[in-house]
Amino acid sequence: MGTVQIRGADKIPQMLLFAPTPPPSPATAHRRPGGSAASCIRCSSVRELDRSPSRPPLPPLAEAKRVVLVRHGQSTWNADGRIQGSSDFSVLTPKGESQAETSRLMLLADSFDACFTSPLARSRRTAEIIWDTRDKDLIPDYDLREIDLYSFQGLLKHEGKEKYGALFQQWQKNPSDCSIDGHYPVRELWDRAQGCWERILTHEGKSVLVVAHNAVNQALVATSLGLGTEYFRTLLQSNCGASVLDFTPQPGGRPPSVCLNRLNQTPSSPISAESSAGRKSSKRIILVCQGATQSSSEGSLGGVGYAPLNMLGVIQAQKTAELLLDLKVNSIICSPQVAAVDTATAICEVQEAAGCLGADCVPRYVEMKNLLGLEIDDAFLTKQKSLEQIVQSGWMGGMEHQKLKTLWAQSEDAWQALVNELPEDDGAESDRVVVAIGHPAIHLGLLCRCLNLTMDYMPSFHLDDGSISVIDFPDGPKGGGIVRCTNYTAHLGRWSVPITKSTENNDEF
């Protein structure tokens, strides 16, 4: 194969085969999700209200497909704080290479049928490390390049402020409506992401790896769920963070339903001091799913009521407590149900022993209280789901509509109660970490409330027992949350839920 010229790069190695790029499509409408709560509980149904039937947002599928998105490792320009955009002058740092190697080990046992990658060097090198000795060629796609930032590319942030003033400030505060050199970068990126999905989902593979960049991975997650450009910088993508999307076929040639199985599972701890969307945050809500109970291990929707933690649940609670030891927790808000209280107690005891454990030089005092809004109805126990159904649609997918409406209404007050725990001022005493503990079902509602989504989106997320989801508030509680990760389970060690599952001996995931 001859040399292929790429903007900002000299050439693409011989092992890379380019996917065809369709002609650019007309700009699509961007909007905040809406629609009646009484509509069908399927995320694509909301999108179809705003799209032309002649060009559905996602192509129909004949069988289930899982897509794993990975951002490249740390690059030299990441380390310098320089704006990269779609330029191709930075390479992976030694830290970035190490992150990619950790991702390779994390995905080593997974059976991928294909790997799409951005052709830019930092992404391509990450893909090569992760893909390693697999025998299939990487598939570069030019539309997977990072967001085009035109004149901003190559600038340090302080240089952007000095040179472009109000325009750079608009890019920081309102990026989806910001025009640079006559272009709207975020809108263009969303259109590109739509085209990428056409090629990724029509590939014959049932399990596909995509290695790209921060902004384009955000756009891929958002467009798969039907979210508009206003969600740019809301769904965090860290270096080598992995996000997993499950696509389930729908009858009649309709677009598939989509479930975000997890967002931004990183090689490093999700509670590290890393900034959120380029901004430091001192206010945080961590959603902790209670550990497993005897009921949840038998295949129902998890333990409720008087069901205590089983042995696995005790281990999950202890592992979560150890993870949170690196963070000073101010308050723990939990469901009054037994499994949640047991999980909260384990976290509280480890927090208050921080001095003895060498994690802090002063005692920690944690406020712990129950919140009735986090309690769920025992009816959730009655719904049995197979592993196949769980992975394909998320276990909320078949929940009776009335029960879902009740849970949804309950989540509004619960979310507001959690946000009210965060101080509004920016003083020295304003740092605050709130841990909320409950059943995965109520946490799905809280995630949707955080993102200003409708009830229809609850089946579009998945949470496992013992998982954590982290939400930062860099602009305070009134500024809205930045989702750092969802359904993070790597802290559970040997009991963590794999990113993907081998399909060699199974017809489905």
Short mmCIF file of C-alpha atoms in Angstrom, two decimals:
data_model
loop_
_atom_site.label_atom_id
_atom_site.label_comp_id
_atom_site.label_asym_id
_atom_site.label_seq_id
_atom_site.Cartn_x
_atom_site.Cartn_y
_atom_site.Cartn_z
CA MET A 1 0.00 0.00 0.00
CA GLY A 2 1.36 3.42 -0.89
CA THR A 3 1.96 6.29 1.49
CA VAL A 4 -1.23 8.04 2.59
CA GLN A 5 -0.96 11.75 3.31
CA ILE A 6 -2.62 12.92 6.51
CA ARG A 7 -2.97 16.49 7.67
CA GLY A 8 -0.12 17.18 10.10
CA ALA A 9 1.53 13.78 9.54
CA ASP A 10 4.07 12.53 7.03
CA LYS A 11 2.66 9.08 6.45
CA ILE A 12 0.71 6.13 7.76
CA PRO A 13 2.49 2.79 8.31
CA GLN A 14 1.91 -0.03 5.86
CA MET A 15 -0.12 -2.08 8.39
CA LEU A 16 -2.93 0.49 8.45
CA LEU A 17 -5.90 0.24 6.12
CA PHE A 18 -8.15 3.23 5.69
CA ALA A 19 -11.91 2.98 6.10
CA PRO A 20 -13.85 4.85 3.44
CA THR A 21 -15.17 8.24 4.50
CA PRO A 22 -18.65 9.19 3.22
CA PRO A 23 -19.34 12.67 1.91
CA PRO A 24 -20.09 15.20 4.64
CA SER A 25 -23.69 15.29 5.76
CA PRO A 26 -25.79 18.39 6.35
CA ALA A 27 -25.61 19.78 9.86
CA THR A 28 -28.01 18.02 12.18
CA ALA A 29 -30.19 19.68 14.79
CA HIS A 30 -28.70 19.80 18.29
CA ARG A 31 -31.01 19.84 21.27
CA ARG A 32 -31.49 19.15 24.91
CA PRO A 33 -33.30 15.80 25.28
CA GLY A 34 -37.02 16.09 25.80
CA GLY A 35 -40.20 14.25 25.15
CA SER A 36 -42.90 12.78 27.31
CA ALA A 37 -42.08 10.38 30.11
CA ALA A 38 -44.86 8.21 28.76
CA SER A 39 -43.07 7.44 25.53
CA CYS A 40 -41.51 4.04 24.90
CA ILE A 41 -38.60 3.32 27.21
CA ARG A 42 -35.94 3.11 24.54
CA CYS A 43 -33.33 5.81 24.17
CA SER A 44 -33.45 5.90 20.38
CA SER A 45 -37.18 6.68 20.51
CA VAL A 46 -36.36 10.13 21.88
CA ARG A 47 -33.85 10.80 19.13
CA GLU A 48 -36.26 9.77 16.39
CA LEU A 49 -38.57 12.65 17.29
CA ASP A 50 -35.94 15.11 16.07
CA ARG A 51 -34.44 13.30 13.09
CA SER A 52 -35.54 12.83 9.53
CA PRO A 53 -36.73 9.25 8.85
CA SER A 54 -34.54 9.24 5.73
CA ARG A 55 -31.36 9.39 7.83
CA PRO A 56 -31.72 7.63 11.19
CA PRO A 57 -29.08 8.51 13.80
CA LEU A 58 -27.70 4.96 13.89
CA PRO A 59 -27.92 2.17 11.30
CA PRO A 60 -30.12 -0.85 12.16
CA LEU A 61 -28.33 -3.95 13.42
CA ALA A 62 -28.93 -7.64 12.83
CA GLU A 63 -27.19 -8.70 16.05
CA ALA A 64 -25.93 -7.21 19.29
CA LYS A 65 -22.68 -5.25 19.17
CA ARG A 66 -20.35 -3.92 21.85
CA VAL A 67 -18.02 -0.97 21.19
CA VAL A 68 -15.16 -0.02 23.53
CA LEU A 69 -13.83 3.54 23.19
CA VAL A 70 -10.33 4.32 24.49
CA ARG A 71 -8.64 7.71 24.55
CA HIS A 72 -4.91 7.84 23.74
CA GLY A 73 -2.29 7.92 26.51
CA GLN A 74 -0.72 11.14 27.78
CA SER A 75 1.00 13.05 24.97
CA THR A 76 3.83 15.57 25.06
CA TRP A 77 1.37 18.40 24.45
CA ASN A 78 -0.96 17.06 27.17
CA ALA A 79 1.98 17.30 29.57
CA ASP A 80 2.80 20.85 28.37
CA GLY A 81 -0.81 22.05 28.63
CA ARG A 82 -0.80 22.89 24.93
CA ILE A 83 -3.96 22.84 22.79
CA GLN A 84 -3.62 19.94 20.35
CA GLY A 85 -6.81 19.83 18.34
CA SER A 86 -6.33 17.82 15.18
CA SER A 87 -2.63 18.73 14.84
CA ASP A 88 -0.18 15.83 14.69
CA PHE A 89 2.99 17.16 16.33
CA SER A 90 2.79 15.47 19.73
CA VAL A 91 3.71 11.91 20.66
CA LEU A 92 3.15 9.74 23.71
CA THR A 93 5.22 10.51 26.78
CA PRO A 94 6.76 7.64 28.78
CA LYS A 95 3.74 7.97 31.07
CA GLY A 96 1.45 7.74 28.05
CA GLU A 97 3.20 4.58 26.87
CA SER A 98 2.78 3.10 30.36
CA GLN A 99 -0.91 4.00 30.39
CA ALA A 100 -1.39 2.30 27.03
CA GLU A 101 0.39 -0.80 28.33
CA THR A 102 -1.94 -0.87 31.35
CA SER A 103 -4.90 -0.65 28.98
CA ARG A 104 -3.45 -3.50 26.92
CA LEU A 105 -3.32 -5.71 30.02
CA MET A 106 -6.83 -4.62 31.00
CA LEU A 107 -8.15 -5.68 27.58
CA LEU A 108 -5.81 -8.62 27.02
CA ALA A 109 -8.40 -11.38 27.38
CA ASP A 110 -11.06 -9.62 25.35
CA SER A 111 -12.07 -10.88 21.92
CA PHE A 112 -12.20 -7.87 19.60
CA ASP A 113 -13.09 -8.38 15.98
CA ALA A 114 -11.70 -5.03 14.79
CA CYS A 115 -9.90 -1.90 15.92
CA PHE A 116 -10.70 1.51 14.45
CA THR A 117 -8.22 4.28 15.23
CA SER A 118 -7.54 7.93 14.60
CA PRO A 119 -4.55 8.26 12.24
CA LEU A 120 -2.89 10.89 14.47
CA ALA A 121 0.38 9.64 15.97
CA ARG A 122 -0.59 9.77 19.65
CA SER A 123 -3.73 7.73 19.04
CA ARG A 124 -2.19 5.40 16.50
CA ARG A 125 0.67 4.51 18.87
CA THR A 126 -1.80 3.83 21.70
CA ALA A 127 -3.78 1.54 19.39
CA GLU A 128 -0.64 -0.31 18.35
CA ILE A 129 0.30 -0.98 21.98
CA ILE A 130 -3.18 -2.18 22.94
CA TRP A 131 -3.72 -4.21 19.76
CA ASP A 132 -0.28 -5.78 20.18
CA THR A 133 -0.01 -9.18 18.41
CA ARG A 134 -3.62 -9.52 17.27
CA ASP A 135 -3.54 -10.65 13.67
CA LYS A 136 -6.03 -8.21 12.14
CA ASP A 137 -4.99 -4.83 10.74
CA LEU A 138 -5.87 -1.57 12.45
CA ILE A 139 -8.50 0.47 10.59
CA PRO A 140 -7.65 4.20 10.60
CA ASP A 141 -10.56 6.56 10.07
CA TYR A 142 -9.75 10.22 9.41
CA ASP A 143 -13.03 11.31 11.01
CA LEU A 144 -11.77 9.90 14.32
CA ARG A 145 -9.13 12.65 14.50
CA GLU A 146 -9.41 15.09 17.37
CA ILE A 147 -11.62 18.18 17.16
CA ASP A 148 -10.43 20.81 14.64
CA LEU A 149 -9.52 23.94 16.61
CA TYR A 150 -7.94 25.94 13.77
CA SER A 151 -6.03 29.01 15.07
CA PHE A 152 -6.12 27.76 18.67
CA GLN A 153 -4.02 24.70 17.88
CA GLY A 154 -0.50 24.79 19.30
CA LEU A 155 -1.22 27.51 21.86
CA LEU A 156 -0.70 27.23 25.59
CA LYS A 157 -3.85 28.18 27.45
CA HIS A 158 -2.43 31.46 28.74
CA GLU A 159 -1.37 32.31 25.17
CA GLY A 160 -4.92 31.71 23.98
CA LYS A 161 -6.26 34.10 26.61
CA GLU A 162 -3.70 36.76 25.71
CA LYS A 163 -4.08 36.48 21.94
CA TYR A 164 -7.82 35.90 21.53
CA GLY A 165 -9.33 37.41 24.69
CA ALA A 166 -13.12 37.28 24.59
CA LEU A 167 -13.18 34.60 21.87
CA PHE A 168 -11.03 32.27 23.95
CA GLN A 169 -13.23 32.95 26.97
CA GLN A 170 -16.29 32.04 24.89
CA TRP A 171 -14.57 28.79 23.89
CA GLN A 172 -14.10 27.98 27.57
CA LYS A 173 -17.58 28.98 28.69
CA ASN A 174 -19.83 28.21 25.70
CA PRO A 175 -17.91 25.97 23.28
CA SER A 176 -20.88 24.60 21.34
CA ASP A 177 -21.75 28.12 20.08
CA CYS A 178 -18.18 29.29 19.60
CA SER A 179 -16.95 30.04 16.06
CA ILE A 180 -13.20 29.87 15.31
CA ASP A 181 -11.97 31.07 11.91
CA GLY A 182 -15.52 30.83 10.55
CA HIS A 183 -16.07 27.28 11.84
CA TYR A 184 -18.11 25.86 14.72
CA PRO A 185 -15.71 23.13 15.95
CA VAL A 186 -18.10 21.31 18.29
CA ARG A 187 -20.92 21.20 15.75
CA GLU A 188 -18.54 19.91 13.09
CA LEU A 189 -17.29 17.28 15.53
CA TRP A 190 -20.82 16.01 16.27
CA ASP A 191 -21.48 15.64 12.54
CA ARG A 192 -18.24 13.71 12.14
CA ALA A 193 -19.15 11.40 15.02
CA GLN A 194 -22.45 10.52 13.34
CA GLY A 195 -20.55 9.45 10.23
CA CYS A 196 -18.12 7.37 12.30
CA TRP A 197 -20.99 5.40 13.80
CA GLU A 198 -22.20 4.48 10.32
CA ARG A 199 -18.89 2.74 9.62
CA ILE A 200 -18.27 1.28 13.07
CA LEU A 201 -21.73 -0.25 13.43
CA THR A 202 -21.90 -1.62 9.90
CA HIS A 203 -18.60 -3.45 10.40
CA GLU A 204 -19.29 -7.17 10.64
CA GLY A 205 -17.55 -7.52 14.02
CA LYS A 206 -19.65 -8.01 17.16
CA SER A 207 -16.99 -6.51 19.45
CA VAL A 208 -15.14 -3.42 18.22
CA LEU A 209 -12.34 -1.37 19.79
CA VAL A 210 -12.03 2.33 18.90
CA VAL A 211 -8.90 4.27 19.94
CA ALA A 212 -9.17 8.02 19.45
CA HIS A 213 -9.17 11.27 21.43
CA ASN A 214 -10.86 13.19 24.23
CA ALA A 215 -13.34 15.35 22.34
CA VAL A 216 -14.18 12.86 19.58
CA ASN A 217 -14.82 10.10 22.13
CA GLN A 218 -17.12 12.47 24.01
CA ALA A 219 -18.95 13.10 20.74
CA LEU A 220 -19.21 9.37 20.00
CA VAL A 221 -20.74 8.66 23.40
CA ALA A 222 -23.11 11.62 23.17
CA THR A 223 -24.30 11.03 19.60
CA SER A 224 -24.89 7.33 20.27
CA LEU A 225 -27.28 8.36 23.05
CA GLY A 226 -28.85 11.16 21.02
CA LEU A 227 -27.34 13.98 23.09
CA GLY A 228 -26.57 17.35 21.49
CA THR A 229 -23.50 19.57 21.46
CA GLU A 230 -24.41 21.10 24.83
CA TYR A 231 -23.01 17.90 26.38
CA PHE A 232 -19.50 18.70 25.19
CA ARG A 233 -17.14 18.53 28.22
CA THR A 234 -19.81 16.85 30.34
CA LEU A 235 -18.79 13.20 29.80
CA LEU A 236 -15.13 13.09 30.79
CA GLN A 237 -12.56 11.11 28.80
CA SER A 238 -9.19 10.75 30.58
CA ASN A 239 -5.96 9.50 29.03
CA CYS A 240 -6.49 5.79 28.24
CA GLY A 241 -9.94 5.90 29.83
CA ALA A 242 -12.25 3.20 28.43
CA SER A 243 -15.97 3.65 27.78
CA VAL A 244 -18.25 0.77 26.78
CA LEU A 245 -21.40 0.99 24.67
CA ASP A 246 -23.82 -1.88 24.02
CA PHE A 247 -26.06 -1.77 20.94
CA THR A 248 -29.14 -4.01 20.82
CA PRO A 249 -31.08 -4.66 17.57
CA GLN A 250 -34.68 -3.48 17.34
CA PRO A 251 -37.40 -5.01 15.16
CA GLY A 252 -38.65 -3.45 11.96
CA GLY A 253 -35.27 -2.09 10.89
CA ARG A 254 -35.34 0.57 13.61
CA PRO A 255 -32.13 2.03 15.07
CA PRO A 256 -30.65 -0.07 17.88
CA SER A 257 -31.18 0.75 21.53
CA VAL A 258 -28.01 1.91 23.25
CA CYS A 259 -26.71 1.34 26.77
CA LEU A 260 -23.62 3.05 28.19
CA ASN A 261 -22.25 0.15 30.19
CA ARG A 262 -19.51 2.29 31.69
CA LEU A 263 -17.83 5.63 31.15
CA ASN A 264 -14.13 6.44 31.48
CA GLN A 265 -12.67 3.46 33.35
CA THR A 266 -9.10 4.67 33.74
CA PRO A 267 -5.71 3.05 34.44
CA SER A 268 -5.40 5.36 37.47
CA SER A 269 -7.82 6.01 40.33
CA PRO A 270 -11.04 7.83 39.33
CA ILE A 271 -10.83 9.97 42.47
CA SER A 272 -7.38 11.41 41.66
CA ALA A 273 -6.71 15.14 41.69
CA GLU A 274 -7.04 15.37 37.89
CA SER A 275 -9.06 18.33 36.63
CA SER A 276 -12.57 17.96 35.21
CA ALA A 277 -12.85 19.27 31.65
CA GLY A 278 -9.79 21.44 32.27
CA ARG A 279 -11.15 22.92 35.51
CA LYS A 280 -10.24 22.16 39.10
CA SER A 281 -13.10 20.95 41.24
CA SER A 282 -13.40 20.96 45.02
CA LYS A 283 -16.99 19.72 45.13
CA ARG A 284 -17.91 16.16 44.29
CA ILE A 285 -20.72 13.61 44.59
CA ILE A 286 -19.73 9.95 44.45
CA LEU A 287 -22.51 7.45 43.78
CA VAL A 288 -21.64 4.11 45.37
CA CYS A 289 -23.78 1.11 44.46
CA GLN A 290 -24.30 -1.07 47.51
CA GLY A 291 -22.56 -4.43 47.58
CA ALA A 292 -24.16 -7.65 46.41
CA THR A 293 -26.77 -9.45 48.51
CA GLN A 294 -28.08 -12.99 48.41
CA SER A 295 -30.96 -11.74 46.27
CA SER A 296 -28.73 -10.06 43.67
CA SER A 297 -26.44 -13.10 43.43
CA GLU A 298 -29.48 -15.22 42.56
CA GLY A 299 -30.19 -13.10 39.48
CA SER A 300 -32.74 -10.53 40.60
CA LEU A 301 -32.25 -6.79 40.50
CA GLY A 302 -30.21 -6.69 43.67
CA GLY A 303 -30.78 -6.77 47.41
CA VAL A 304 -33.47 -4.54 48.87
CA GLY A 305 -35.34 -4.30 52.13
CA TYR A 306 -33.89 -6.53 54.83
CA ALA A 307 -31.45 -8.44 52.62
CA PRO A 308 -27.93 -7.99 54.06
CA LEU A 309 -24.68 -8.08 52.14
CA ASN A 310 -23.44 -11.53 51.19
CA MET A 311 -19.73 -12.36 51.33
CA LEU A 312 -19.10 -10.84 47.89
CA GLY A 313 -20.97 -7.71 48.97
CA VAL A 314 -18.84 -7.41 52.11
CA ILE A 315 -15.69 -7.60 49.97
CA GLN A 316 -17.08 -5.02 47.52
CA ALA A 317 -17.89 -2.62 50.37
CA GLN A 318 -14.42 -3.02 51.85
CA LYS A 319 -12.71 -2.48 48.48
CA THR A 320 -14.73 0.69 47.93
CA ALA A 321 -13.82 1.91 51.41
CA GLU A 322 -10.13 1.37 50.60
CA LEU A 323 -10.44 3.29 47.32
CA LEU A 324 -12.11 6.25 49.05
CA LEU A 325 -9.43 6.35 51.75
CA ASP A 326 -7.39 8.56 49.39
CA LEU A 327 -10.18 11.14 49.61
CA LYS A 328 -11.48 13.01 52.65
CA VAL A 329 -15.20 12.23 52.70
CA ASN A 330 -17.33 14.85 54.46
CA SER A 331 -20.69 13.12 54.51
CA ILE A 332 -22.22 9.77 53.64
CA ILE A 333 -25.88 9.74 52.60
CA CYS A 334 -27.37 6.27 52.29
CA SER A 335 -30.62 4.43 51.76
CA PRO A 336 -32.10 3.13 55.02
CA GLN A 337 -32.11 -0.39 53.57
CA VAL A 338 -29.76 -2.89 55.17
CA ALA A 339 -27.29 -3.49 52.30
CA ALA A 340 -26.78 0.26 51.80
CA VAL A 341 -26.30 0.88 55.52
CA ASP A 342 -23.76 -1.95 55.75
CA THR A 343 -21.83 -0.51 52.79
CA ALA A 344 -21.94 2.98 54.32
CA THR A 345 -20.73 1.70 57.68
CA ALA A 346 -17.71 0.02 56.09
CA ILE A 347 -16.75 3.26 54.30
CA CYS A 348 -17.29 5.37 57.41
CA GLU A 349 -15.18 3.11 59.64
CA VAL A 350 -12.24 3.16 57.22
CA GLN A 351 -12.50 6.95 56.80
CA GLU A 352 -12.40 7.51 60.55
CA ALA A 353 -9.40 5.16 60.85
CA ALA A 354 -7.44 7.18 58.25
CA GLY A 355 -4.92 8.35 60.85
CA CYS A 356 -4.18 4.80 62.06
CA LEU A 357 -3.91 3.61 58.46
CA GLY A 358 -1.39 6.30 57.55
CA ALA A 359 -3.67 8.04 55.07
CA ASP A 360 -4.09 11.26 57.07
CA CYS A 361 -2.27 13.09 59.84
CA VAL A 362 -5.43 14.29 61.57
CA PRO A 363 -8.63 12.45 62.55
CA ARG A 364 -11.48 12.42 60.05
CA TYR A 365 -15.04 12.86 61.17
CA VAL A 366 -17.70 11.74 58.72
CA GLU A 367 -21.34 12.73 58.95
CA MET A 368 -23.54 9.72 58.12
CA LYS A 369 -27.30 9.90 57.63
CA ASN A 370 -30.15 8.09 55.92
CA LEU A 371 -32.17 9.49 53.03
CA LEU A 372 -35.58 7.97 52.41
CA GLY A 373 -35.41 9.19 48.81
CA LEU A 374 -32.71 6.59 48.13
CA GLU A 375 -34.95 3.72 49.24
CA ILE A 376 -36.42 1.55 46.47
CA ASP A 377 -39.55 -0.54 46.25
CA ASP A 378 -39.37 -4.28 46.95
CA ALA A 379 -40.96 -4.83 43.54
CA PHE A 380 -37.47 -4.55 42.03
CA LEU A 381 -36.74 -7.94 43.57
CA THR A 382 -39.36 -9.68 41.45
CA LYS A 383 -37.83 -8.98 38.04
CA GLN A 384 -35.50 -11.75 36.88
CA LYS A 385 -32.92 -11.03 34.18
CA SER A 386 -30.49 -13.33 32.41
CA LEU A 387 -26.87 -12.31 31.81
CA GLU A 388 -27.66 -11.93 28.11
CA GLN A 389 -30.49 -9.50 28.83
CA ILE A 390 -28.41 -7.57 31.33
CA VAL A 391 -25.60 -6.96 28.88
CA GLN A 392 -27.79 -6.29 25.86
CA SER A 393 -30.20 -3.75 27.30
CA GLY A 394 -29.23 -2.96 30.90
CA TRP A 395 -31.43 -4.51 33.53
CA MET A 396 -33.80 -1.55 33.65
CA GLY A 397 -34.86 -2.16 30.05
CA GLY A 398 -37.90 -4.30 30.80
CA MET A 399 -39.11 -2.63 34.00
CA GLU A 400 -42.85 -1.98 34.14
CA HIS A 401 -43.64 1.58 33.19
CA GLN A 402 -45.49 2.53 36.36
CA LYS A 403 -42.71 1.32 38.63
CA LEU A 404 -40.23 3.27 36.56
CA LYS A 405 -42.34 6.42 36.82
CA THR A 406 -42.46 6.09 40.59
CA LEU A 407 -38.72 5.63 40.83
CA TRP A 408 -38.15 8.54 38.47
CA ALA A 409 -40.26 10.92 40.54
CA GLN A 410 -38.43 9.81 43.66
CA SER A 411 -35.01 10.47 42.09
CA GLU A 412 -35.76 14.18 41.63
CA ASP A 413 -36.01 14.92 45.35
CA ALA A 414 -33.11 12.59 46.13
CA TRP A 415 -30.83 14.35 43.64
CA GLN A 416 -31.74 17.78 44.95
CA ALA A 417 -31.03 16.62 48.51
CA LEU A 418 -27.55 15.50 47.47
CA VAL A 419 -26.80 18.74 45.60
CA ASN A 420 -27.93 20.71 48.66
CA GLU A 421 -25.13 19.02 50.61
CA LEU A 422 -22.58 20.95 48.49
CA PRO A 423 -21.69 24.51 49.60
CA GLU A 424 -22.24 27.30 47.10
CA ASP A 425 -19.36 29.53 48.19
CA ASP A 426 -15.76 29.24 47.00
CA GLY A 427 -14.08 29.84 50.35
CA ALA A 428 -11.40 27.73 51.97
CA GLU A 429 -14.05 25.67 53.74
CA SER A 430 -16.00 24.97 50.54
CA ASP A 431 -14.22 21.70 49.64
CA ARG A 432 -16.74 18.92 50.07
CA VAL A 433 -17.09 15.29 49.05
CA VAL A 434 -20.51 13.67 49.43
CA VAL A 435 -20.88 9.89 49.07
CA ALA A 436 -24.37 8.58 48.23
CA ILE A 437 -25.01 4.87 48.72
CA GLY A 438 -27.98 2.95 47.39
CA HIS A 439 -29.30 0.38 44.96
CA PRO A 440 -28.15 0.68 41.31
CA ALA A 441 -31.74 1.42 40.24
CA ILE A 442 -31.99 4.71 42.14
CA HIS A 443 -28.50 5.71 41.00
CA LEU A 444 -29.61 5.39 37.37
CA GLY A 445 -32.26 7.99 38.10
CA LEU A 446 -29.70 10.23 39.84
CA LEU A 447 -27.36 10.07 36.83
CA CYS A 448 -30.17 11.10 34.50
CA ARG A 449 -31.14 13.95 36.84
CA CYS A 450 -27.54 15.14 36.88
CA LEU A 451 -27.48 15.21 33.06
CA ASN A 452 -30.95 16.84 32.75
CA LEU A 453 -32.27 13.84 30.86
CA THR A 454 -35.79 12.45 30.76
CA MET A 455 -36.97 9.22 32.32
CA ASP A 456 -36.69 7.58 28.89
CA TYR A 457 -32.91 7.58 29.29
CA MET A 458 -32.76 5.42 32.42
CA PRO A 459 -32.27 2.18 30.41
CA SER A 460 -29.39 3.92 28.59
CA PHE A 461 -27.03 3.45 31.54
CA HIS A 462 -25.85 0.36 33.42
CA LEU A 463 -24.53 0.03 36.99
CA ASP A 464 -23.16 -3.04 38.75
CA ASP A 465 -23.17 -3.92 42.45
CA GLY A 466 -20.14 -2.38 44.14
CA SER A 467 -19.49 0.12 41.33
CA ILE A 468 -18.86 3.83 41.78
CA SER A 469 -19.75 6.83 39.62
CA VAL A 470 -18.04 10.19 40.18
CA ILE A 471 -19.60 13.59 39.46
CA ASP A 472 -17.58 16.82 39.83
CA PHE A 473 -18.92 20.36 40.17
CA PRO A 474 -16.10 22.70 39.05
CA ASP A 475 -18.53 25.64 38.86
CA GLY A 476 -20.32 24.78 42.11
CA PRO A 477 -23.66 23.02 42.58
CA LYS A 478 -25.52 25.56 40.44
CA GLY A 479 -23.13 25.07 37.51
CA GLY A 480 -24.08 21.46 36.77
CA GLY A 481 -22.13 18.25 37.12
CA ILE A 482 -19.25 16.86 35.05
CA VAL A 483 -19.46 13.05 34.94
CA ARG A 484 -15.93 11.78 35.59
CA CYS A 485 -16.86 8.10 35.37
CA THR A 486 -19.80 5.70 35.66
CA ASN A 487 -19.90 2.04 36.71
CA TYR A 488 -16.21 2.01 37.70
CA THR A 489 -15.30 -1.43 39.09
CA ALA A 490 -11.51 -1.71 38.66
CA HIS A 491 -11.04 -1.09 42.40
CA LEU A 492 -12.71 -4.45 43.09
CA GLY A 493 -9.59 -6.27 41.86
CA ARG A 494 -10.28 -9.91 41.03
CA TRP A 495 -14.00 -9.25 41.61
CA SER A 496 -14.16 -6.38 39.11
CA VAL A 497 -16.49 -6.61 36.12
CA PRO A 498 -14.42 -7.01 32.90
CA ILE A 499 -14.55 -4.26 30.28
CA THR A 500 -15.74 -6.86 27.77
CA LYS A 501 -16.25 -10.59 27.84
CA SER A 502 -14.78 -13.21 25.55
CA THR A 503 -17.15 -14.29 22.78
CA GLU A 504 -15.14 -17.31 21.67
CA ASN A 505 -17.45 -19.84 23.35
CA ASN A 506 -20.63 -17.79 23.53
CA ASP A 507 -23.14 -16.64 20.97
CA GLU A 508 -23.75 -13.45 22.94
CA PHE A 509 -21.73 -11.37 25.38
#
